[in-house]
Amino acid sequence: MYINVAYVDEENPNLEDLTVPLRINNCGYYRLHTTPEIETPHPEGRNDYQLLYIAAGKGYFYFKGSKEPTIVTKGNMILFRPGEPQVYYYYAVDKTEVYWVHFTGWKVEEYLERYELPHDENVFYTGVSPDYPWIYNQMIRELQLQRVNYEDMISLYMHHILITINRYIKEGRETKNDTINDIERAAHYFKDNYNKQISIEQYAVEHLMSVNWFIHNFKSIMKISPMQYIISLRIAMAKGYLENSAKNISEISNEVGYENALYFSRLFRKYTGMTPTEYRKKREKGD
């Protein structure tokens, strides 16, 4: 079993703090592949809120004192409010992976209502998206390192989770949930591989999607075409290199995925109104 957890205060992990709008008490990740089971027995509940995300496998939850478990599968969130019984199990046979965060604050209910999390249900589907593990992992890291202003940073990540949930809920009303999952996975793939040669057509075919369907739905959800999305990632990274490195234009071109530096320069000018050299000089002057 792999465990990665972080606490603000290990001696008081179950804190109710109504002096601040939002406070993260602790967060973590379990990957259960070897240990036979994990049990969480809090029949009296906790003083804070908890939001869990099942990233893989399943969990067995006994809500409101039920004697029969509700089996919660991947792609679902589980929300516990203060005082709600928390009794649940994970089993190695299911190869469960779960992220969780405990939080408190006087403004929490307002945030939950604003982002349309359910009032009367503990479980709700939010999709199998790589966004959630990424956000949870950023939160865990911030809380472990506790660098300057980490409290504000982890609060921002908590808002990021809630906004991502709300976006899924609202967009799910307009399109199929599976479609959102497909497009989000594609966006993450492009983020991770923006500096490589990417064929939109090949990506769609390899993921069993019609090319036209994929492009249409990507643009519908992301408000930009797949190729424009990739170009925007490359231009953003190129700006970073121009501002923060001594690499020449040809080196930067290669770093962001273009073998032809002249083509890269023309594209950069098309999207920014300046050549890479002009952009660097302007930033050096502080403009």
Short mmCIF file of C-alpha atoms in Angstrom, two decimals:
data_model
loop_
_atom_site.label_atom_id
_atom_site.label_comp_id
_atom_site.label_asym_id
_atom_site.label_seq_id
_atom_site.Cartn_x
_atom_site.Cartn_y
_atom_site.Cartn_z
CA MET A 1 0.00 0.00 0.00
CA TYR A 2 1.21 3.50 -0.80
CA ILE A 3 0.18 6.43 1.42
CA ASN A 4 0.91 10.12 0.89
CA VAL A 5 -0.62 12.42 3.52
CA ALA A 6 -0.15 15.95 4.83
CA TYR A 7 -1.41 17.77 7.93
CA VAL A 8 -1.55 21.37 9.07
CA ASP A 9 -1.49 20.18 12.68
CA GLU A 10 -0.93 16.46 13.27
CA GLU A 11 -1.95 16.77 16.92
CA ASN A 12 -5.33 18.29 16.01
CA PRO A 13 -6.36 16.93 12.59
CA ASN A 14 -10.10 17.15 13.33
CA LEU A 15 -10.39 20.89 13.89
CA GLU A 16 -13.47 23.04 13.46
CA ASP A 17 -12.32 26.59 12.80
CA LEU A 18 -15.03 29.16 12.19
CA THR A 19 -12.70 32.17 12.42
CA VAL A 20 -11.62 31.81 8.78
CA PRO A 21 -13.62 31.43 5.54
CA LEU A 22 -11.82 28.22 4.54
CA ARG A 23 -9.06 26.16 6.13
CA ILE A 24 -7.58 22.85 4.99
CA ASN A 25 -6.90 20.53 7.93
CA ASN A 26 -5.29 17.63 6.07
CA CYS A 27 -5.32 15.80 2.76
CA GLY A 28 -3.87 12.65 1.29
CA TYR A 29 -3.84 9.72 -1.10
CA TYR A 30 -4.15 5.95 -0.65
CA ARG A 31 -3.19 3.35 -3.24
CA LEU A 32 -4.33 0.01 -1.89
CA HIS A 33 -2.82 -2.93 -3.78
CA THR A 34 -1.24 -5.13 -1.08
CA THR A 35 -2.67 -4.40 2.37
CA PRO A 36 -5.87 -6.51 2.57
CA GLU A 37 -8.12 -3.66 3.72
CA ILE A 38 -8.34 -0.21 5.24
CA GLU A 39 -11.16 0.66 7.62
CA THR A 40 -12.21 4.18 8.57
CA PRO A 41 -14.54 4.02 11.59
CA HIS A 42 -15.92 7.40 12.66
CA PRO A 43 -19.53 6.48 13.56
CA GLU A 44 -19.97 9.82 15.35
CA GLY A 45 -18.58 11.75 12.42
CA ARG A 46 -15.95 14.48 12.51
CA ASN A 47 -15.93 18.19 13.28
CA ASP A 48 -14.86 19.16 9.78
CA TYR A 49 -15.89 18.40 6.20
CA GLN A 50 -14.36 15.71 4.02
CA LEU A 51 -14.34 15.40 0.22
CA LEU A 52 -13.04 12.13 -1.25
CA TYR A 53 -12.42 11.19 -4.87
CA ILE A 54 -12.31 7.57 -6.01
CA ALA A 55 -9.67 7.58 -8.76
CA ALA A 56 -9.59 3.79 -9.25
CA GLY A 57 -11.27 0.71 -7.83
CA LYS A 58 -14.10 1.22 -5.35
CA GLY A 59 -15.00 1.90 -1.75
CA TYR A 60 -17.67 0.46 0.55
CA PHE A 61 -19.51 3.19 2.46
CA TYR A 62 -22.05 2.76 5.25
CA PHE A 63 -23.98 6.02 5.09
CA LYS A 64 -26.17 7.25 7.94
CA GLY A 65 -25.80 4.04 9.95
CA SER A 66 -26.85 1.71 7.12
CA LYS A 67 -26.06 -1.97 7.65
CA GLU A 68 -25.55 -2.50 3.92
CA PRO A 69 -22.70 -0.76 2.09
CA THR A 70 -23.06 1.59 -0.82
CA ILE A 71 -20.41 0.60 -3.34
CA VAL A 72 -18.81 3.74 -4.75
CA THR A 73 -16.79 3.30 -7.94
CA LYS A 74 -14.16 5.41 -9.68
CA GLY A 75 -15.16 8.83 -10.94
CA ASN A 76 -17.32 9.55 -7.90
CA MET A 77 -16.90 12.10 -5.13
CA ILE A 78 -18.06 11.54 -1.57
CA LEU A 79 -18.90 14.52 0.64
CA PHE A 80 -19.23 14.27 4.41
CA ARG A 81 -20.44 17.23 6.43
CA PRO A 82 -19.58 17.74 10.12
CA GLY A 83 -21.26 15.20 12.41
CA GLU A 84 -22.14 12.75 9.63
CA PRO A 85 -21.13 9.14 10.39
CA GLN A 86 -18.07 8.08 8.43
CA VAL A 87 -17.68 4.32 8.18
CA TYR A 88 -16.09 2.91 5.06
CA TYR A 89 -13.68 0.24 3.78
CA TYR A 90 -11.25 -0.20 0.92
CA TYR A 91 -9.99 -3.64 -0.18
CA ALA A 92 -6.75 -4.53 -1.96
CA VAL A 93 -8.59 -6.86 -4.34
CA ASP A 94 -10.22 -3.78 -5.89
CA LYS A 95 -6.88 -1.97 -6.37
CA THR A 96 -8.45 1.15 -4.96
CA GLU A 97 -6.92 4.60 -5.30
CA VAL A 98 -8.54 7.44 -3.39
CA TYR A 99 -7.78 11.10 -2.69
CA TRP A 100 -9.26 13.02 0.24
CA VAL A 101 -9.21 16.40 1.92
CA HIS A 102 -10.59 17.56 5.29
CA PHE A 103 -11.56 21.22 5.51
CA THR A 104 -13.43 23.68 7.72
CA GLY A 105 -14.41 27.36 7.85
CA TRP A 106 -17.39 29.64 8.30
CA LYS A 107 -17.90 30.08 4.55
CA VAL A 108 -17.79 26.41 3.52
CA GLU A 109 -21.54 25.96 3.10
CA GLU A 110 -21.68 29.06 0.92
CA TYR A 111 -18.97 27.61 -1.31
CA LEU A 112 -20.72 24.23 -1.52
CA GLU A 113 -23.97 25.93 -2.53
CA ARG A 114 -22.26 28.24 -5.04
CA TYR A 115 -20.62 25.29 -6.80
CA GLU A 116 -23.79 23.19 -6.62
CA LEU A 117 -22.56 20.26 -4.55
CA PRO A 118 -25.53 18.16 -3.35
CA HIS A 119 -27.31 18.96 -0.10
CA ASP A 120 -28.93 15.59 0.60
CA GLU A 121 -26.63 13.07 -1.09
CA ASN A 122 -23.18 11.95 -0.05
CA VAL A 123 -22.16 10.52 -3.44
CA PHE A 124 -22.11 12.27 -6.80
CA TYR A 125 -20.41 11.49 -10.09
CA THR A 126 -17.80 13.95 -11.36
CA GLY A 127 -16.09 11.95 -14.08
CA VAL A 128 -12.84 10.04 -14.47
CA SER A 129 -10.66 13.07 -15.04
CA PRO A 130 -6.91 13.53 -14.56
CA ASP A 131 -7.66 17.02 -13.23
CA TYR A 132 -8.70 15.81 -9.78
CA PRO A 133 -5.57 13.74 -8.97
CA TRP A 134 -3.41 16.60 -10.21
CA ILE A 135 -5.14 19.17 -7.99
CA TYR A 136 -5.14 16.89 -4.94
CA ASN A 137 -1.43 16.14 -5.43
CA GLN A 138 -0.62 19.84 -5.64
CA MET A 139 -2.51 20.40 -2.41
CA ILE A 140 -0.69 17.54 -0.67
CA ARG A 141 2.67 18.89 -1.77
CA GLU A 142 1.91 22.44 -0.63
CA LEU A 143 0.76 21.22 2.76
CA GLN A 144 3.83 19.01 3.19
CA LEU A 145 6.33 21.73 2.27
CA GLN A 146 4.46 24.58 4.00
CA ARG A 147 6.26 27.28 2.06
CA VAL A 148 5.44 30.96 2.38
CA ASN A 149 1.69 31.60 1.93
CA TYR A 150 0.94 27.89 1.64
CA GLU A 151 -2.38 28.39 3.45
CA ASP A 152 -3.59 30.67 0.66
CA MET A 153 -2.27 28.30 -1.99
CA ILE A 154 -4.04 25.21 -0.66
CA SER A 155 -7.25 27.22 -0.30
CA LEU A 156 -6.92 28.13 -3.98
CA TYR A 157 -6.50 24.46 -4.86
CA MET A 158 -9.62 23.64 -2.83
CA HIS A 159 -11.52 26.23 -4.85
CA HIS A 160 -10.02 24.68 -7.99
CA ILE A 161 -11.52 21.31 -7.04
CA LEU A 162 -14.95 22.86 -6.40
CA ILE A 163 -14.85 24.85 -9.64
CA THR A 164 -13.86 21.74 -11.61
CA ILE A 165 -16.78 19.84 -10.06
CA ASN A 166 -19.18 22.64 -10.92
CA ARG A 167 -17.87 22.86 -14.47
CA TYR A 168 -18.46 19.13 -14.89
CA ILE A 169 -21.98 19.43 -13.46
CA LYS A 170 -22.94 22.33 -15.72
CA GLU A 171 -21.32 21.04 -18.88
CA GLY A 172 -22.77 17.61 -18.19
CA ARG A 173 -26.21 19.12 -18.61
CA GLU A 174 -25.32 20.13 -22.16
CA THR A 175 -23.30 17.12 -23.30
CA LYS A 176 -22.70 13.53 -22.32
CA ASN A 177 -20.46 12.97 -19.31
CA ASP A 178 -18.32 10.45 -21.22
CA THR A 179 -17.62 13.12 -23.81
CA ILE A 180 -16.27 15.49 -21.16
CA ASN A 181 -14.02 12.72 -19.86
CA ASP A 182 -12.67 12.08 -23.36
CA ILE A 183 -11.92 15.74 -23.98
CA GLU A 184 -10.32 16.30 -20.56
CA ARG A 185 -8.05 13.31 -21.09
CA ALA A 186 -7.06 14.69 -24.48
CA ALA A 187 -6.31 18.13 -23.01
CA HIS A 188 -4.05 16.55 -20.39
CA TYR A 189 -2.29 14.48 -23.03
CA PHE A 190 -1.63 17.61 -25.06
CA LYS A 191 -0.32 19.44 -21.96
CA ASP A 192 2.10 16.62 -21.22
CA ASN A 193 3.25 16.22 -24.83
CA TYR A 194 2.98 19.73 -26.30
CA ASN A 195 6.67 19.71 -27.30
CA LYS A 196 6.34 16.50 -29.33
CA GLN A 197 4.95 15.94 -32.80
CA ILE A 198 1.20 15.48 -32.25
CA SER A 199 -1.26 14.32 -34.88
CA ILE A 200 -4.83 15.23 -33.97
CA GLU A 201 -6.12 12.64 -36.43
CA GLN A 202 -3.90 9.90 -35.02
CA TYR A 203 -4.87 10.74 -31.45
CA ALA A 204 -8.57 10.50 -32.30
CA VAL A 205 -8.19 7.19 -34.16
CA GLU A 206 -6.05 5.63 -31.43
CA HIS A 207 -8.72 6.54 -28.87
CA LEU A 208 -11.54 5.14 -31.01
CA MET A 209 -13.06 8.48 -31.87
CA SER A 210 -14.14 9.94 -35.17
CA VAL A 211 -11.77 12.77 -36.10
CA ASN A 212 -14.63 15.16 -36.88
CA TRP A 213 -16.46 14.18 -33.67
CA PHE A 214 -13.33 14.73 -31.59
CA ILE A 215 -12.52 18.14 -33.08
CA HIS A 216 -16.13 19.31 -32.82
CA ASN A 217 -16.52 18.26 -29.17
CA PHE A 218 -13.07 19.51 -28.14
CA LYS A 219 -13.93 22.93 -29.52
CA SER A 220 -17.40 22.83 -27.96
CA ILE A 221 -16.04 22.12 -24.48
CA MET A 222 -12.63 23.87 -24.53
CA LYS A 223 -13.81 26.81 -26.72
CA ILE A 224 -10.76 26.30 -28.92
CA SER A 225 -9.75 23.70 -31.50
CA PRO A 226 -7.26 20.95 -30.54
CA MET A 227 -4.49 22.41 -32.71
CA GLN A 228 -5.09 25.94 -31.42
CA TYR A 229 -4.93 24.53 -27.90
CA ILE A 230 -1.56 22.88 -28.60
CA ILE A 231 -0.22 26.07 -30.20
CA SER A 232 -1.34 28.12 -27.19
CA LEU A 233 0.59 25.76 -24.89
CA ARG A 234 3.70 26.06 -27.06
CA ILE A 235 3.50 29.86 -27.26
CA ALA A 236 3.06 30.11 -23.48
CA MET A 237 6.10 27.91 -22.87
CA ALA A 238 8.13 29.84 -25.45
CA LYS A 239 7.33 33.08 -23.62
CA GLY A 240 8.66 31.51 -20.44
CA TYR A 241 11.92 30.54 -22.11
CA LEU A 242 12.31 34.00 -23.67
CA GLU A 243 11.77 35.70 -20.32
CA ASN A 244 13.70 33.35 -18.04
CA SER A 245 16.47 31.69 -20.05
CA ALA A 246 19.40 32.55 -22.26
CA LYS A 247 18.43 30.00 -24.90
CA ASN A 248 18.54 31.26 -28.47
CA ILE A 249 15.50 31.26 -30.74
CA SER A 250 16.45 28.02 -32.46
CA GLU A 251 16.87 26.23 -29.12
CA ILE A 252 13.54 27.54 -27.85
CA SER A 253 11.86 26.49 -31.09
CA ASN A 254 13.05 22.93 -30.55
CA GLU A 255 12.11 22.97 -26.87
CA VAL A 256 8.48 23.74 -27.68
CA GLY A 257 8.11 21.31 -30.56
CA TYR A 258 9.12 23.14 -33.75
CA GLU A 259 12.13 21.95 -35.76
CA ASN A 260 11.95 24.97 -38.08
CA ALA A 261 12.91 28.11 -36.15
CA LEU A 262 11.70 30.39 -38.97
CA TYR A 263 8.26 28.79 -38.92
CA PHE A 264 8.18 29.07 -35.13
CA SER A 265 9.08 32.78 -35.30
CA ARG A 266 6.32 33.46 -37.82
CA LEU A 267 3.80 31.59 -35.69
CA PHE A 268 4.92 33.40 -32.56
CA ARG A 269 4.45 36.75 -34.29
CA LYS A 270 1.02 35.73 -35.55
CA TYR A 271 -0.18 34.96 -32.01
CA THR A 272 1.61 37.71 -30.07
CA GLY A 273 2.12 40.50 -32.58
CA MET A 274 5.90 40.36 -32.01
CA THR A 275 8.79 38.21 -33.11
CA PRO A 276 10.47 36.18 -30.35
CA THR A 277 13.43 38.59 -30.38
CA GLU A 278 11.14 41.62 -30.06
CA TYR A 279 9.25 39.93 -27.24
CA ARG A 280 12.48 39.19 -25.33
CA LYS A 281 13.76 42.75 -25.72
CA LYS A 282 10.47 44.20 -24.56
CA ARG A 283 10.46 42.00 -21.45
CA GLU A 284 14.07 42.87 -20.71
CA LYS A 285 13.08 46.55 -20.69
CA GLY A 286 10.25 45.72 -18.30
CA ASP A 287 7.48 46.68 -20.72
#
